């Protein structure tokens, strides 16, 4: 398609390449009018609703500037009344918060039982989505791809503990060095994923999901599924932790590893199970995150790592139910800030800011125990 | 004496009445620095053994070495005829050793009942029966089973800690300074409790700072000095032994008699 | 494959302005983590504050170079204060999470379209380096194969590194530095001597942060542009790799670490590209070769931390942790 930029008596024209990129050189900084010739668009593609065309762009302090024309149905500019919008964002935030909780509950369990603040948890999230994409691309049925991705996540958790963290625990490596090791692991795994997956954004099957009206709320079926799945899984984890022998043993190890060993609990095997569970939960969170965004990228997990940390920290490091509540607060907060006028590209800022503020007044987090803070 | 040598396949290393036999134990936290320098003690069935000695004599280290928490360099620990030297803590529980640490001895975030459940993690089937046994010893625990251990007082926590260690029906219970940090009244209660546990048929090895109270209730006692067992005898004997009085009991021992 | 070219381009990394910037920022981390035990994961944020503080004051307010420099330093000191007040009393892992979050907040704010007129959003800012190069005393010509601009920025960058190293070296030998190391070893012991631990930590945070801001300027001046994407969390992690390469509780460690970091990166890139072009490696393309380098950085960071946490020149006794 053809794009034209004009200012005073200057006119520059460019034709976009196959991937939609275009470039117009201009003689000087200033305000230009950029227009997309809609008649040159490929058949079946229209400019997204609310996309200004032509539009004025100004650049004064840089030598280049991007102008993006968004296409398709997916990008619809919301024009709802405030209450409606609030409700929709609240539900979307709950859905987002619960998928964050999947990752943060695992992170919190790992922290609780081993003391490790795992910066590679974001990559465990990414792995789930990437594996679904890969298995699906290999021609496996969708359900099998998801199942294998969850298993892959569990296996990654197991391998991490077996190959790295358990030997380090045996050596008596301190918590701060382990944290830095986890950063190295995060970098290495992130770029291994990019090495094979590439830098592009890919979509999982059924990623297109137009919103439906459900009572007073409009929500996409994918979000609804995500909400339901994460709520059920987290409820299951909660029941396991509270009611079963293994769950109680896990809490016992998190509470007091030495005493757990003195009671006859095999602490290493409990930690191994925690890593496998954490890996599977992160994988599931990653798959749901790929639908929520939507899209799969090699750095999708590290993009929400800080939100996961924020959820865990808000709730109190090492408390599982705190991680759940913290994540829901973060999810809802991220979505609601846009309703109250914060720009969409700043929506993570609010969540990170609230985490810092909470730590200022309640360093142990919402549900944390005071003695956990040194 | 050897009428009860029903020990399973393992070779009976000691005579049948011996529940725990520690022989020439050398152990320490750092390589080359031994806290224990060849310490030998023995507990026979149903005995209440006290271990006393000055600070740094290696009392707590002895218990920890027996329980696999401190590296053993040489010597053996035999429980019911089985050599358990150097086994990891979680393996010892099934061999009949229960351990109550001095501090951090309950799961604070778990309820009383869950604490006791963790005590018999390896044998959950017999929970009801063992719970009744412990609740019989400590009726207070039976009444408040749903309460969080973290919300309990020091004395109550200790009941939970001892109860947890008793759940697996241990052949011997190792107590690390049970009276530490308690008020004099609570200390008396604690010694009474230990005495009751022992009367219920459990052999007990107890390390104590409060030497006099310890000697009053125990059947036999060992006095540790510089990582060795310096004296042994019945509680009564040791309380009258002039050296022990001079070194560890002080002159008050006479007035207490 | 042209080994001469590969070697010479790797050697040129030793004194590149980017290496100088990494050395300065890693020196700042040495003050934070190596000497004070403060786990600052937001050094990229300090660099961004310095670079943007300078660029914005130059472009938006039209101030001269040295005023811009002063504003950048003040901005980073204020950032350190804001960051330090809530976090310095927290445990190490909380501090790490809060500092990384604060750095990301800075990056989101300079990226947002809401402030495009000030920050240039994702495209960043450019054309603010004029004031700096107008001070260039070197007439046009060739200096060791560089033009006078490239030469000038290298001279200034490395003079700054030398100056800062000397200052930090003197500081750490002073009574102030001894208290700081004491805090690293045992905070409560220092507190019981009546020292205000919180104040010392705050001062260390500010000093290391100002070094970060200077690094941000040295990083951005030769590029003539500052873009938010350069100041992500990975930058901080690369700096930690430099710091660990060289040695934690040392002054020259971060400098040598930054040199090793960039030389090794350049060498691996050169060799990999050469092998790909000559057809010796067919299972890689040049894009993947670039990613392979990041994998190596990650693995190097892990291995260093596990097997040689004191770094190449560090002393194991100086470690902030056992």
mmCIF file with all atom_site columns, C-alpha atoms in Angstrom, chain C residues 93-158:
data_model
loop_
_atom_site.group_PDB
_atom_site.id
_atom_site.type_symbol
_atom_site.label_atom_id
_atom_site.label_alt_id
_atom_site.label_comp_id
_atom_site.label_asym_id
_atom_site.label_entity_id
_atom_site.label_seq_id
_atom_site.pdbx_PDB_ins_code
_atom_site.Cartn_x
_atom_site.Cartn_y
_atom_site.Cartn_z
_atom_site.occupancy
_atom_site.B_iso_or_equiv
_atom_site.pdbx_formal_charge
_atom_site.auth_seq_id
_atom_site.auth_comp_id
_atom_site.auth_asym_id
_atom_site.auth_atom_id
_atom_site.pdbx_PDB_model_num
ATOM 1  C CA . UNK C 1 93  ? 15.810 -9.950 48.021 1.00 0.00 ? 93  UNK C CA 1
ATOM 2  C CA . UNK C 1 94  ? 13.189 -7.271 48.598 1.00 0.00 ? 94  UNK C CA 1
ATOM 3  C CA . UNK C 1 95  ? 15.757 -4.605 47.746 1.00 0.00 ? 95  UNK C CA 1
ATOM 4  C CA . UNK C 1 96  ? 16.575 -6.419 44.512 1.00 0.00 ? 96  UNK C CA 1
ATOM 5  C CA . UNK C 1 97  ? 12.946 -6.615 43.451 1.00 0.00 ? 97  UNK C CA 1
ATOM 6  C CA . UNK C 1 98  ? 12.186 -3.010 44.348 1.00 0.00 ? 98  UNK C CA 1
ATOM 7  C CA . UNK C 1 99  ? 15.232 -1.605 42.573 1.00 0.00 ? 99  UNK C CA 1
ATOM 8  C CA . UNK C 1 100 ? 14.549 -3.597 39.419 1.00 0.00 ? 100 UNK C CA 1
ATOM 9  C CA . UNK C 1 101 ? 10.932 -2.445 39.542 1.00 0.00 ? 101 UNK C CA 1
ATOM 10 C CA . UNK C 1 102 ? 11.998 1.188  39.953 1.00 0.00 ? 102 UNK C CA 1
ATOM 11 C CA . UNK C 1 103 ? 14.331 0.926  36.957 1.00 0.00 ? 103 UNK C CA 1
ATOM 12 C CA . UNK C 1 104 ? 11.510 -0.507 34.897 1.00 0.00 ? 104 UNK C CA 1
ATOM 13 C CA . UNK C 1 105 ? 9.207  2.295  36.032 1.00 0.00 ? 105 UNK C CA 1
ATOM 14 C CA . UNK C 1 106 ? 11.782 4.780  34.710 1.00 0.00 ? 106 UNK C CA 1
ATOM 15 C CA . UNK C 1 107 ? 11.929 2.918  31.411 1.00 0.00 ? 107 UNK C CA 1
ATOM 16 C CA . UNK C 1 108 ? 8.137  2.791  31.054 1.00 0.00 ? 108 UNK C CA 1
ATOM 17 C CA . UNK C 1 109 ? 7.885  6.502  31.809 1.00 0.00 ? 109 UNK C CA 1
ATOM 18 C CA . UNK C 1 110 ? 10.438 7.525  29.184 1.00 0.00 ? 110 UNK C CA 1
ATOM 19 C CA . UNK C 1 111 ? 8.757  5.171  26.708 1.00 0.00 ? 111 UNK C CA 1
ATOM 20 C CA . UNK C 1 112 ? 5.177  6.321  27.125 1.00 0.00 ? 112 UNK C CA 1
ATOM 21 C CA . UNK C 1 113 ? 3.540  8.243  24.293 1.00 0.00 ? 113 UNK C CA 1
ATOM 22 C CA . UNK C 1 114 ? 2.095  10.632 26.857 1.00 0.00 ? 114 UNK C CA 1
ATOM 23 C CA . UNK C 1 115 ? 5.460  12.351 27.185 1.00 0.00 ? 115 UNK C CA 1
ATOM 24 C CA . UNK C 1 116 ? 6.585  12.156 23.575 1.00 0.00 ? 116 UNK C CA 1
ATOM 25 C CA . UNK C 1 117 ? 7.269  15.867 23.388 1.00 0.00 ? 117 UNK C CA 1
ATOM 26 C CA . UNK C 1 118 ? 9.778  15.574 26.250 1.00 0.00 ? 118 UNK C CA 1
ATOM 27 C CA . UNK C 1 119 ? 11.205 12.062 25.974 1.00 0.00 ? 119 UNK C CA 1
ATOM 28 C CA . UNK C 1 120 ? 10.599 11.162 22.341 1.00 0.00 ? 120 UNK C CA 1
ATOM 29 C CA . UNK C 1 121 ? 8.898  7.959  23.623 1.00 0.00 ? 121 UNK C CA 1
ATOM 30 C CA . UNK C 1 122 ? 10.132 4.737  22.048 1.00 0.00 ? 122 UNK C CA 1
ATOM 31 C CA . UNK C 1 123 ? 12.225 6.581  19.468 1.00 0.00 ? 123 UNK C CA 1
ATOM 32 C CA . UNK C 1 124 ? 14.136 8.419  22.145 1.00 0.00 ? 124 UNK C CA 1
ATOM 33 C CA . UNK C 1 125 ? 16.011 11.671 21.833 1.00 0.00 ? 125 UNK C CA 1
ATOM 34 C CA . UNK C 1 126 ? 18.847 12.732 19.574 1.00 0.00 ? 126 UNK C CA 1
ATOM 35 C CA . UNK C 1 127 ? 20.988 15.695 18.633 1.00 0.00 ? 127 UNK C CA 1
ATOM 36 C CA . UNK C 1 128 ? 21.974 16.786 22.144 1.00 0.00 ? 128 UNK C CA 1
ATOM 37 C CA . UNK C 1 129 ? 25.698 16.074 21.879 1.00 0.00 ? 129 UNK C CA 1
ATOM 38 C CA . UNK C 1 130 ? 26.620 19.334 20.114 1.00 0.00 ? 130 UNK C CA 1
ATOM 39 C CA . UNK C 1 131 ? 27.593 21.116 23.325 1.00 0.00 ? 131 UNK C CA 1
ATOM 40 C CA . UNK C 1 132 ? 29.956 18.292 24.185 1.00 0.00 ? 132 UNK C CA 1
ATOM 41 C CA . UNK C 1 133 ? 31.740 18.090 20.849 1.00 0.00 ? 133 UNK C CA 1
ATOM 42 C CA . UNK C 1 134 ? 32.024 21.888 20.581 1.00 0.00 ? 134 UNK C CA 1
ATOM 43 C CA . UNK C 1 135 ? 34.484 21.596 23.481 1.00 0.00 ? 135 UNK C CA 1
ATOM 44 C CA . UNK C 1 136 ? 36.686 19.206 21.514 1.00 0.00 ? 136 UNK C CA 1
ATOM 45 C CA . UNK C 1 137 ? 40.268 20.523 21.758 1.00 0.00 ? 137 UNK C CA 1
ATOM 46 C CA . UNK C 1 138 ? 41.538 18.108 19.107 1.00 0.00 ? 138 UNK C CA 1
ATOM 47 C CA . UNK C 1 139 ? 41.595 19.571 15.587 1.00 0.00 ? 139 UNK C CA 1
ATOM 48 C CA . UNK C 1 140 ? 40.286 17.447 12.776 1.00 0.00 ? 140 UNK C CA 1
ATOM 49 C CA . UNK C 1 141 ? 42.598 14.698 11.695 1.00 0.00 ? 141 UNK C CA 1
ATOM 50 C CA . UNK C 1 142 ? 43.394 11.087 12.342 1.00 0.00 ? 142 UNK C CA 1
ATOM 51 C CA . UNK C 1 143 ? 44.235 9.913  15.860 1.00 0.00 ? 143 UNK C CA 1
ATOM 52 C CA . UNK C 1 144 ? 45.218 6.223  15.946 1.00 0.00 ? 144 UNK C CA 1
ATOM 53 C CA . UNK C 1 145 ? 42.846 5.707  13.035 1.00 0.00 ? 145 UNK C CA 1
ATOM 54 C CA . UNK C 1 146 ? 39.980 7.565  14.686 1.00 0.00 ? 146 UNK C CA 1
ATOM 55 C CA . UNK C 1 147 ? 38.539 10.923 13.794 1.00 0.00 ? 147 UNK C CA 1
ATOM 56 C CA . UNK C 1 148 ? 38.792 13.732 16.308 1.00 0.00 ? 148 UNK C CA 1
ATOM 57 C CA . UNK C 1 149 ? 35.262 13.198 17.652 1.00 0.00 ? 149 UNK C CA 1
ATOM 58 C CA . UNK C 1 150 ? 35.760 9.490  18.332 1.00 0.00 ? 150 UNK C CA 1
ATOM 59 C CA . UNK C 1 151 ? 39.117 10.240 19.895 1.00 0.00 ? 151 UNK C CA 1
ATOM 60 C CA . UNK C 1 152 ? 37.708 12.996 22.104 1.00 0.00 ? 152 UNK C CA 1
ATOM 61 C CA . UNK C 1 153 ? 34.905 10.887 23.540 1.00 0.00 ? 153 UNK C CA 1
ATOM 62 C CA . UNK C 1 154 ? 37.362 8.073  24.299 1.00 0.00 ? 154 UNK C CA 1
ATOM 63 C CA . UNK C 1 155 ? 39.741 10.431 26.058 1.00 0.00 ? 155 UNK C CA 1
ATOM 64 C CA . UNK C 1 156 ? 36.937 11.953 28.101 1.00 0.00 ? 156 UNK C CA 1
ATOM 65 C CA . UNK C 1 157 ? 35.312 8.602  28.835 1.00 0.00 ? 157 UNK C CA 1
ATOM 66 C CA . UNK C 1 158 ? 38.483 6.917  30.056 1.00 0.00 ? 158 UNK C CA 1
#
